[in-house]
CSV table of N, CA and C in Angstrom, one decimal:
chain,number,residue,atom,x,y,z
X,1,MET,N,-23.3,34.9,-36.0
X,1,MET,CA,-24.1,34.6,-34.8
X,1,MET,C,-25.6,34.9,-35.1
X,2,SER,N,-26.4,34.1,-34.5
X,2,SER,CA,-27.9,34.2,-34.7
X,2,SER,C,-28.6,34.7,-33.4
X,3,TYR,N,-29.8,35.1,-33.5
X,3,TYR,CA,-30.7,35.4,-32.4
X,3,TYR,C,-31.9,34.5,-32.6
X,4,TYR,N,-32.2,33.7,-31.7
X,4,TYR,CA,-33.2,32.7,-31.8
X,4,TYR,C,-34.5,33.1,-31.1
X,5,PHE,N,-35.6,33.1,-31.9
X,5,PHE,CA,-36.9,33.3,-31.3
X,5,PHE,C,-37.6,31.9,-31.2
X,6,GLU,N,-38.0,31.6,-30.0
X,6,GLU,CA,-38.5,30.3,-29.7
X,6,GLU,C,-39.9,30.3,-29.1
X,7,VAL,N,-40.8,29.4,-29.6
X,7,VAL,CA,-42.1,29.1,-29.1
X,7,VAL,C,-42.1,27.7,-28.5
X,8,ALA,N,-42.2,27.6,-27.2
X,8,ALA,CA,-42.2,26.3,-26.5
X,8,ALA,C,-41.0,25.5,-26.8
X,9,GLY,N,-39.8,26.2,-26.9
X,9,GLY,CA,-38.6,25.5,-27.2
X,9,GLY,C,-38.3,25.2,-28.6
X,10,GLU,N,-39.2,25.6,-29.5
X,10,GLU,CA,-39.0,25.4,-31.0
X,10,GLU,C,-38.7,26.7,-31.6
X,11,THR,N,-37.6,26.7,-32.4
X,11,THR,CA,-37.2,27.9,-33.1
X,11,THR,C,-38.1,28.3,-34.2
X,12,VAL,N,-38.7,29.5,-34.2
X,12,VAL,CA,-39.6,29.9,-35.2
X,12,VAL,C,-38.9,31.0,-36.1
X,13,TRP,N,-37.8,31.5,-35.7
X,13,TRP,CA,-37.0,32.4,-36.5
X,13,TRP,C,-35.6,32.5,-35.9
X,14,ASP,N,-34.6,32.5,-36.8
X,14,ASP,CA,-33.2,32.6,-36.3
X,14,ASP,C,-32.4,33.6,-37.2
X,15,PRO,N,-32.8,34.9,-37.1
X,15,PRO,CA,-32.1,35.9,-37.9
X,15,PRO,C,-30.7,36.1,-37.3
X,16,SER,N,-29.9,36.9,-38.0
X,16,SER,CA,-28.6,37.3,-37.5
X,16,SER,C,-28.8,38.0,-36.2
X,17,LEU,N,-27.8,38.1,-35.4
X,17,LEU,CA,-27.9,38.8,-34.1
X,17,LEU,C,-28.4,40.2,-34.2
X,18,ARG,N,-27.8,40.9,-35.2
X,18,ARG,CA,-28.2,42.3,-35.3
X,18,ARG,C,-29.7,42.5,-35.8
X,19,ILE,N,-30.1,41.7,-36.7
X,19,ILE,CA,-31.5,41.7,-37.2
X,19,ILE,C,-32.5,41.4,-36.0
X,20,GLY,N,-32.1,40.3,-35.3
X,20,GLY,CA,-33.0,40.0,-34.1
X,20,GLY,C,-33.1,41.1,-33.1
X,21,LYS,N,-32.0,41.8,-32.9
X,21,LYS,CA,-32.1,42.9,-31.9
X,21,LYS,C,-32.9,44.1,-32.5
X,22,TRP,N,-32.7,44.3,-33.8
X,22,TRP,CA,-33.5,45.4,-34.4
X,22,TRP,C,-35.0,45.1,-34.3
X,23,TYR,N,-35.4,43.8,-34.7
X,23,TYR,CA,-36.8,43.4,-34.6
X,23,TYR,C,-37.3,43.6,-33.1
X,24,LEU,N,-36.6,43.1,-32.2
X,24,LEU,CA,-37.0,43.2,-30.8
X,24,LEU,C,-37.2,44.6,-30.4
X,25,SER,N,-36.3,45.5,-30.7
X,25,SER,CA,-36.4,46.9,-30.4
X,25,SER,C,-37.7,47.5,-31.0
X,26,PHE,N,-37.9,47.2,-32.3
X,26,PHE,CA,-39.1,47.8,-33.0
X,26,PHE,C,-40.4,47.2,-32.3
X,27,ALA,N,-40.4,46.0,-32.0
X,27,ALA,CA,-41.6,45.4,-31.4
X,27,ALA,C,-41.9,46.0,-30.0
X,28,GLU,N,-40.8,46.2,-29.3
X,28,GLU,CA,-41.0,46.8,-27.9
X,28,GLU,C,-41.5,48.3,-28.1
X,29,SER,N,-41.0,49.0,-29.0
X,29,SER,CA,-41.5,50.4,-29.3
X,29,SER,C,-43.0,50.3,-29.7
X,30,ALA,N,-43.3,49.4,-30.6
X,30,ALA,CA,-44.7,49.3,-31.1
X,30,ALA,C,-45.6,48.9,-29.9
X,31,ALA,N,-45.1,48.1,-29.0
X,31,ALA,CA,-45.9,47.6,-27.8
X,31,ALA,C,-46.3,48.8,-26.9
X,32,GLU,N,-45.4,49.7,-26.8
X,32,GLU,CA,-45.6,50.9,-26.0
X,32,GLU,C,-46.7,51.8,-26.6
X,33,LEU,N,-46.7,51.8,-28.0
X,33,LEU,CA,-47.7,52.7,-28.7
X,33,LEU,C,-49.1,52.0,-28.6
X,34,VAL,N,-49.2,50.7,-28.6
X,34,VAL,CA,-50.5,50.1,-28.5
X,34,VAL,C,-50.9,49.7,-27.1
X,35,GLN,N,-50.0,50.0,-26.2
X,35,GLN,CA,-50.2,49.7,-24.8
X,35,GLN,C,-50.5,48.2,-24.5
X,36,ARG,N,-49.7,47.4,-25.0
X,36,ARG,CA,-49.9,45.9,-24.9
X,36,ARG,C,-48.5,45.3,-24.8
X,37,PRO,N,-48.3,44.3,-23.9
X,37,PRO,CA,-47.1,43.6,-23.8
X,37,PRO,C,-46.8,42.8,-25.1
X,38,THR,N,-45.6,42.6,-25.4
X,38,THR,CA,-45.3,41.8,-26.6
X,38,THR,C,-45.4,40.3,-26.5
X,39,GLY,N,-45.1,39.8,-25.3
X,39,GLY,CA,-45.0,38.4,-25.1
X,39,GLY,C,-43.6,37.9,-25.5
X,40,LEU,N,-42.7,38.8,-25.7
X,40,LEU,CA,-41.3,38.4,-26.1
X,40,LEU,C,-40.4,38.6,-24.9
X,41,THR,N,-39.7,37.6,-24.5
X,41,THR,CA,-38.8,37.7,-23.3
X,41,THR,C,-37.4,37.3,-23.8
X,42,PRO,N,-36.6,38.4,-24.0
X,42,PRO,CA,-35.2,38.1,-24.4
X,42,PRO,C,-34.3,37.6,-23.2
X,43,SER,N,-33.3,36.8,-23.5
X,43,SER,CA,-32.3,36.4,-22.5
X,43,SER,C,-30.9,36.8,-22.9
X,44,ASP,N,-30.0,36.7,-22.0
X,44,ASP,CA,-28.6,37.0,-22.3
X,44,ASP,C,-27.9,36.1,-23.2
X,45,ASP,N,-28.5,34.9,-23.5
X,45,ASP,CA,-27.8,34.0,-24.4
X,45,ASP,C,-28.3,34.1,-25.9
X,46,ASP,N,-28.8,35.3,-26.2
X,46,ASP,CA,-29.2,35.6,-27.6
X,46,ASP,C,-30.4,34.7,-28.1
X,47,THR,N,-31.3,34.5,-27.2
X,47,THR,CA,-32.5,33.8,-27.5
X,47,THR,C,-33.7,34.7,-27.0
X,48,CYS,N,-34.8,34.5,-27.5
X,48,CYS,CA,-36.0,35.2,-27.1
X,48,CYS,C,-37.2,34.2,-27.0
X,49,ALA,N,-37.7,34.1,-25.8
X,49,ALA,CA,-38.9,33.2,-25.7
X,49,ALA,C,-40.1,34.0,-26.1
X,50,VAL,N,-41.0,33.3,-26.9
X,50,VAL,CA,-42.2,33.9,-27.4
X,50,VAL,C,-43.4,33.2,-26.6
X,51,ASP,N,-44.1,34.0,-25.8
X,51,ASP,CA,-45.3,33.5,-25.2
X,51,ASP,C,-46.4,33.7,-26.2
X,52,VAL,N,-46.8,32.6,-26.9
X,52,VAL,CA,-47.6,32.7,-28.1
X,52,VAL,C,-49.0,33.4,-27.8
X,53,GLN,N,-49.5,33.2,-26.7
X,53,GLN,CA,-50.8,33.8,-26.4
X,53,GLN,C,-50.7,35.3,-26.3
X,54,VAL,N,-49.8,35.7,-25.5
X,54,VAL,CA,-49.6,37.2,-25.3
X,54,VAL,C,-49.1,37.8,-26.6
X,55,PHE,N,-48.2,37.1,-27.3
X,55,PHE,CA,-47.7,37.6,-28.6
X,55,PHE,C,-48.8,37.7,-29.6
X,56,ARG,N,-49.7,36.8,-29.6
X,56,ARG,CA,-50.9,36.8,-30.6
X,56,ARG,C,-51.7,38.0,-30.3
X,57,GLN,N,-52.0,38.4,-29.1
X,57,GLN,CA,-52.8,39.5,-28.8
X,57,GLN,C,-52.1,40.8,-29.2
X,58,PHE,N,-50.8,40.9,-29.0
X,58,PHE,CA,-50.0,42.0,-29.4
X,58,PHE,C,-50.1,42.2,-30.9
X,59,VAL,N,-49.9,41.1,-31.6
X,59,VAL,CA,-49.9,41.2,-33.1
X,59,VAL,C,-51.3,41.5,-33.6
X,60,GLU,N,-52.3,41.0,-33.0
X,60,GLU,CA,-53.7,41.3,-33.4
X,60,GLU,C,-54.0,42.8,-33.2
X,61,ASP,N,-53.5,43.3,-32.1
X,61,ASP,CA,-53.7,44.7,-31.8
X,61,ASP,C,-53.0,45.6,-32.8
X,62,LEU,N,-51.7,45.2,-33.1
X,62,LEU,CA,-51.0,45.9,-34.2
X,62,LEU,C,-51.7,45.9,-35.5
X,63,LEU,N,-52.2,44.7,-35.8
X,63,LEU,CA,-52.9,44.5,-37.1
X,63,LEU,C,-54.2,45.3,-37.1
X,64,ASP,N,-54.9,45.4,-36.0
X,64,ASP,CA,-56.1,46.2,-35.9
X,64,ASP,C,-55.7,47.7,-36.1
X,65,CYS,N,-54.6,48.2,-35.5
X,65,CYS,CA,-54.2,49.5,-35.7
X,65,CYS,C,-53.8,49.8,-37.2
X,66,TYR,N,-53.1,48.8,-37.8
X,66,TYR,CA,-52.8,49.0,-39.2
X,66,TYR,C,-54.0,49.1,-40.1
X,67,GLY,N,-55.0,48.2,-39.8
X,67,GLY,CA,-56.2,48.2,-40.6
X,67,GLY,C,-57.2,49.4,-40.4
X,68,SER,N,-57.0,50.1,-39.3
X,68,SER,CA,-57.9,51.2,-38.9
X,68,SER,C,-57.5,52.5,-39.6
X,69,THR,N,-56.4,52.5,-40.3
X,69,THR,CA,-56.0,53.8,-40.9
X,69,THR,C,-55.6,53.6,-42.4
X,70,ARG,N,-55.6,54.7,-43.1
X,70,ARG,CA,-55.1,54.7,-44.5
X,70,ARG,C,-53.8,55.4,-44.6
X,71,HIS,N,-53.2,55.8,-43.5
X,71,HIS,CA,-52.0,56.6,-43.5
X,71,HIS,C,-50.8,55.8,-44.1
X,72,PRO,N,-50.3,56.2,-45.2
X,72,PRO,CA,-49.2,55.4,-45.9
X,72,PRO,C,-47.9,55.3,-45.0
X,73,VAL,N,-47.6,56.4,-44.3
X,73,VAL,CA,-46.4,56.4,-43.5
X,73,VAL,C,-46.6,55.5,-42.3
X,74,GLN,N,-47.7,55.5,-41.7
X,74,GLN,CA,-48.0,54.6,-40.6
X,74,GLN,C,-47.9,53.1,-41.1
X,75,HIS,N,-48.5,52.9,-42.2
X,75,HIS,CA,-48.4,51.5,-42.8
X,75,HIS,C,-47.0,51.1,-43.0
X,76,GLY,N,-46.2,52.0,-43.6
X,76,GLY,CA,-44.8,51.7,-43.9
X,76,GLY,C,-44.0,51.4,-42.6
X,77,LEU,N,-44.2,52.2,-41.6
X,77,LEU,CA,-43.5,52.0,-40.3
X,77,LEU,C,-43.9,50.7,-39.7
X,78,MET,N,-45.1,50.3,-39.8
X,78,MET,CA,-45.6,49.1,-39.1
X,78,MET,C,-45.3,47.8,-39.9
X,79,ARG,N,-45.2,47.9,-41.2
X,79,ARG,CA,-45.2,46.7,-42.0
X,79,ARG,C,-44.1,45.7,-41.7
X,80,GLY,N,-42.9,46.1,-41.4
X,80,GLY,CA,-41.8,45.1,-41.1
X,80,GLY,C,-42.1,44.4,-39.8
X,81,VAL,N,-42.5,45.1,-38.8
X,81,VAL,CA,-42.8,44.4,-37.5
X,81,VAL,C,-43.9,43.5,-37.7
X,82,LEU,N,-45.0,43.9,-38.4
X,82,LEU,CA,-46.1,43.1,-38.5
X,82,LEU,C,-45.8,41.8,-39.4
X,83,LEU,N,-45.1,42.0,-40.5
X,83,LEU,CA,-44.9,40.8,-41.3
X,83,LEU,C,-44.0,39.8,-40.6
X,84,ALA,N,-42.9,40.2,-40.0
X,84,ALA,CA,-42.1,39.3,-39.2
X,84,ALA,C,-42.9,38.6,-38.1
X,85,SER,N,-43.7,39.4,-37.4
X,85,SER,CA,-44.5,38.8,-36.3
X,85,SER,C,-45.5,37.8,-36.8
X,86,LEU,N,-46.2,38.1,-37.9
X,86,LEU,CA,-47.1,37.2,-38.5
X,86,LEU,C,-46.5,35.9,-39.0
X,87,VAL,N,-45.3,36.0,-39.5
X,87,VAL,CA,-44.5,34.8,-39.9
X,87,VAL,C,-44.3,33.9,-38.6
X,88,MET,N,-43.7,34.6,-37.6
X,88,MET,CA,-43.4,33.8,-36.4
X,88,MET,C,-44.7,33.2,-35.8
X,89,LEU,N,-45.8,33.9,-35.8
X,89,LEU,CA,-47.0,33.3,-35.3
X,89,LEU,C,-47.4,32.1,-36.1
X,90,GLY,N,-47.4,32.2,-37.4
X,90,GLY,CA,-47.7,31.1,-38.3
X,90,GLY,C,-46.8,29.9,-38.0
X,91,ARG,N,-45.5,30.1,-37.8
X,91,ARG,CA,-44.6,29.0,-37.5
X,91,ARG,C,-44.9,28.5,-36.1
X,92,GLY,N,-45.5,29.3,-35.3
X,92,GLY,CA,-45.8,28.8,-33.9
X,92,GLY,C,-47.2,28.1,-33.9
X,93,GLY,N,-47.9,28.0,-35.1
X,93,GLY,CA,-49.1,27.3,-35.2
X,93,GLY,C,-50.4,28.2,-35.1
X,94,VAL,N,-50.2,29.5,-35.1
X,94,VAL,CA,-51.3,30.4,-35.0
X,94,VAL,C,-51.6,31.1,-36.3
X,95,VAL,N,-52.8,31.1,-36.8
X,95,VAL,CA,-53.2,31.7,-38.1
X,95,VAL,C,-54.1,32.8,-37.7
X,96,ILE,N,-53.8,34.0,-38.3
X,96,ILE,CA,-54.7,35.2,-38.0
X,96,ILE,C,-55.6,35.4,-39.2
X,97,ALA,N,-56.9,35.6,-39.0
X,97,ALA,CA,-57.8,35.9,-40.1
X,97,ALA,C,-58.0,37.4,-40.2
X,98,PRO,N,-58.0,37.9,-41.4
X,98,PRO,CA,-58.1,39.3,-41.6
X,98,PRO,C,-59.5,39.8,-41.3
X,99,ARG,N,-59.6,41.0,-40.8
X,99,ARG,CA,-60.9,41.6,-40.4
X,99,ARG,C,-61.3,42.8,-41.3
X,100,SER,N,-60.4,43.1,-42.2
X,100,SER,CA,-60.7,44.2,-43.1
X,100,SER,C,-59.9,43.9,-44.4
X,101,GLU,N,-60.2,44.7,-45.4
X,101,GLU,CA,-59.5,44.6,-46.7
X,101,GLU,C,-58.1,45.0,-46.6
X,102,ARG,N,-57.8,46.0,-45.8
X,102,ARG,CA,-56.4,46.4,-45.6
X,102,ARG,C,-55.6,45.3,-44.9
X,103,GLU,N,-56.2,44.7,-43.9
X,103,GLU,CA,-55.5,43.5,-43.2
X,103,GLU,C,-55.3,42.4,-44.2
X,104,ALA,N,-56.3,42.1,-45.0
X,104,ALA,CA,-56.2,41.0,-45.9
X,104,ALA,C,-55.0,41.2,-46.9
X,105,SER,N,-54.9,42.5,-47.4
X,105,SER,CA,-53.8,42.8,-48.3
X,105,SER,C,-52.5,42.6,-47.7
X,106,LEU,N,-52.3,43.0,-46.4
X,106,LEU,CA,-51.0,42.7,-45.7
X,106,LEU,C,-50.8,41.3,-45.5
X,107,LEU,N,-51.8,40.5,-45.1
X,107,LEU,CA,-51.7,39.1,-44.8
X,107,LEU,C,-51.3,38.3,-46.1
X,108,GLU,N,-51.6,38.8,-47.3
X,108,GLU,CA,-51.3,38.2,-48.5
X,108,GLU,C,-49.7,38.2,-48.7
X,109,GLU,N,-49.1,39.2,-48.1
X,109,GLU,CA,-47.6,39.3,-48.2
X,109,GLU,C,-46.8,38.4,-47.3
X,110,VAL,N,-47.5,37.8,-46.3
X,110,VAL,CA,-46.8,37.0,-45.3
X,110,VAL,C,-46.0,35.8,-45.9
X,111,GLU,N,-46.6,35.1,-46.8
X,111,GLU,CA,-45.9,33.9,-47.3
X,111,GLU,C,-44.6,34.3,-48.1
X,112,ALA,N,-44.7,35.3,-48.9
X,112,ALA,CA,-43.5,35.8,-49.6
X,112,ALA,C,-42.4,36.3,-48.6
X,113,PHE,N,-42.9,37.0,-47.6
X,113,PHE,CA,-41.9,37.6,-46.6
X,113,PHE,C,-41.3,36.4,-45.8
X,114,ALA,N,-42.0,35.4,-45.6
X,114,ALA,CA,-41.5,34.2,-44.8
X,114,ALA,C,-40.3,33.6,-45.5
X,115,ARG,N,-40.3,33.6,-46.8
X,115,ARG,CA,-39.2,33.0,-47.6
X,115,ARG,C,-37.9,33.7,-47.3
X,116,SER,N,-38.0,35.0,-46.9
X,116,SER,CA,-36.7,35.8,-46.7
X,116,SER,C,-36.3,35.6,-45.2
X,117,MET,N,-37.1,35.0,-44.4
X,117,MET,CA,-36.8,34.8,-43.0
X,117,MET,C,-36.2,33.4,-42.8
């Protein structure tokens, strides 16, 4: 079974059900920490609608938080949510420009990460 993330009815990611629920849980926890809604609306039919404008702001805030610290543990904890989110944004037609060297370094990993999604 899959869990479908959709932007305007178009699937931008279809991981296994378990992976989709893990991602959603991590994203919701991260949203609490940055005090920003995710723009992700899960439904009972194993789909999740992505409001791309709200999701973009969430991801940009996470990326800003990532870029504002050198803490390796924080980077490690945020990396998976950020990479998956950046891939979905890209597939939804949104490209994020880096605002720091740390952000640029992470953004360089997006294409390789996307191949595993």
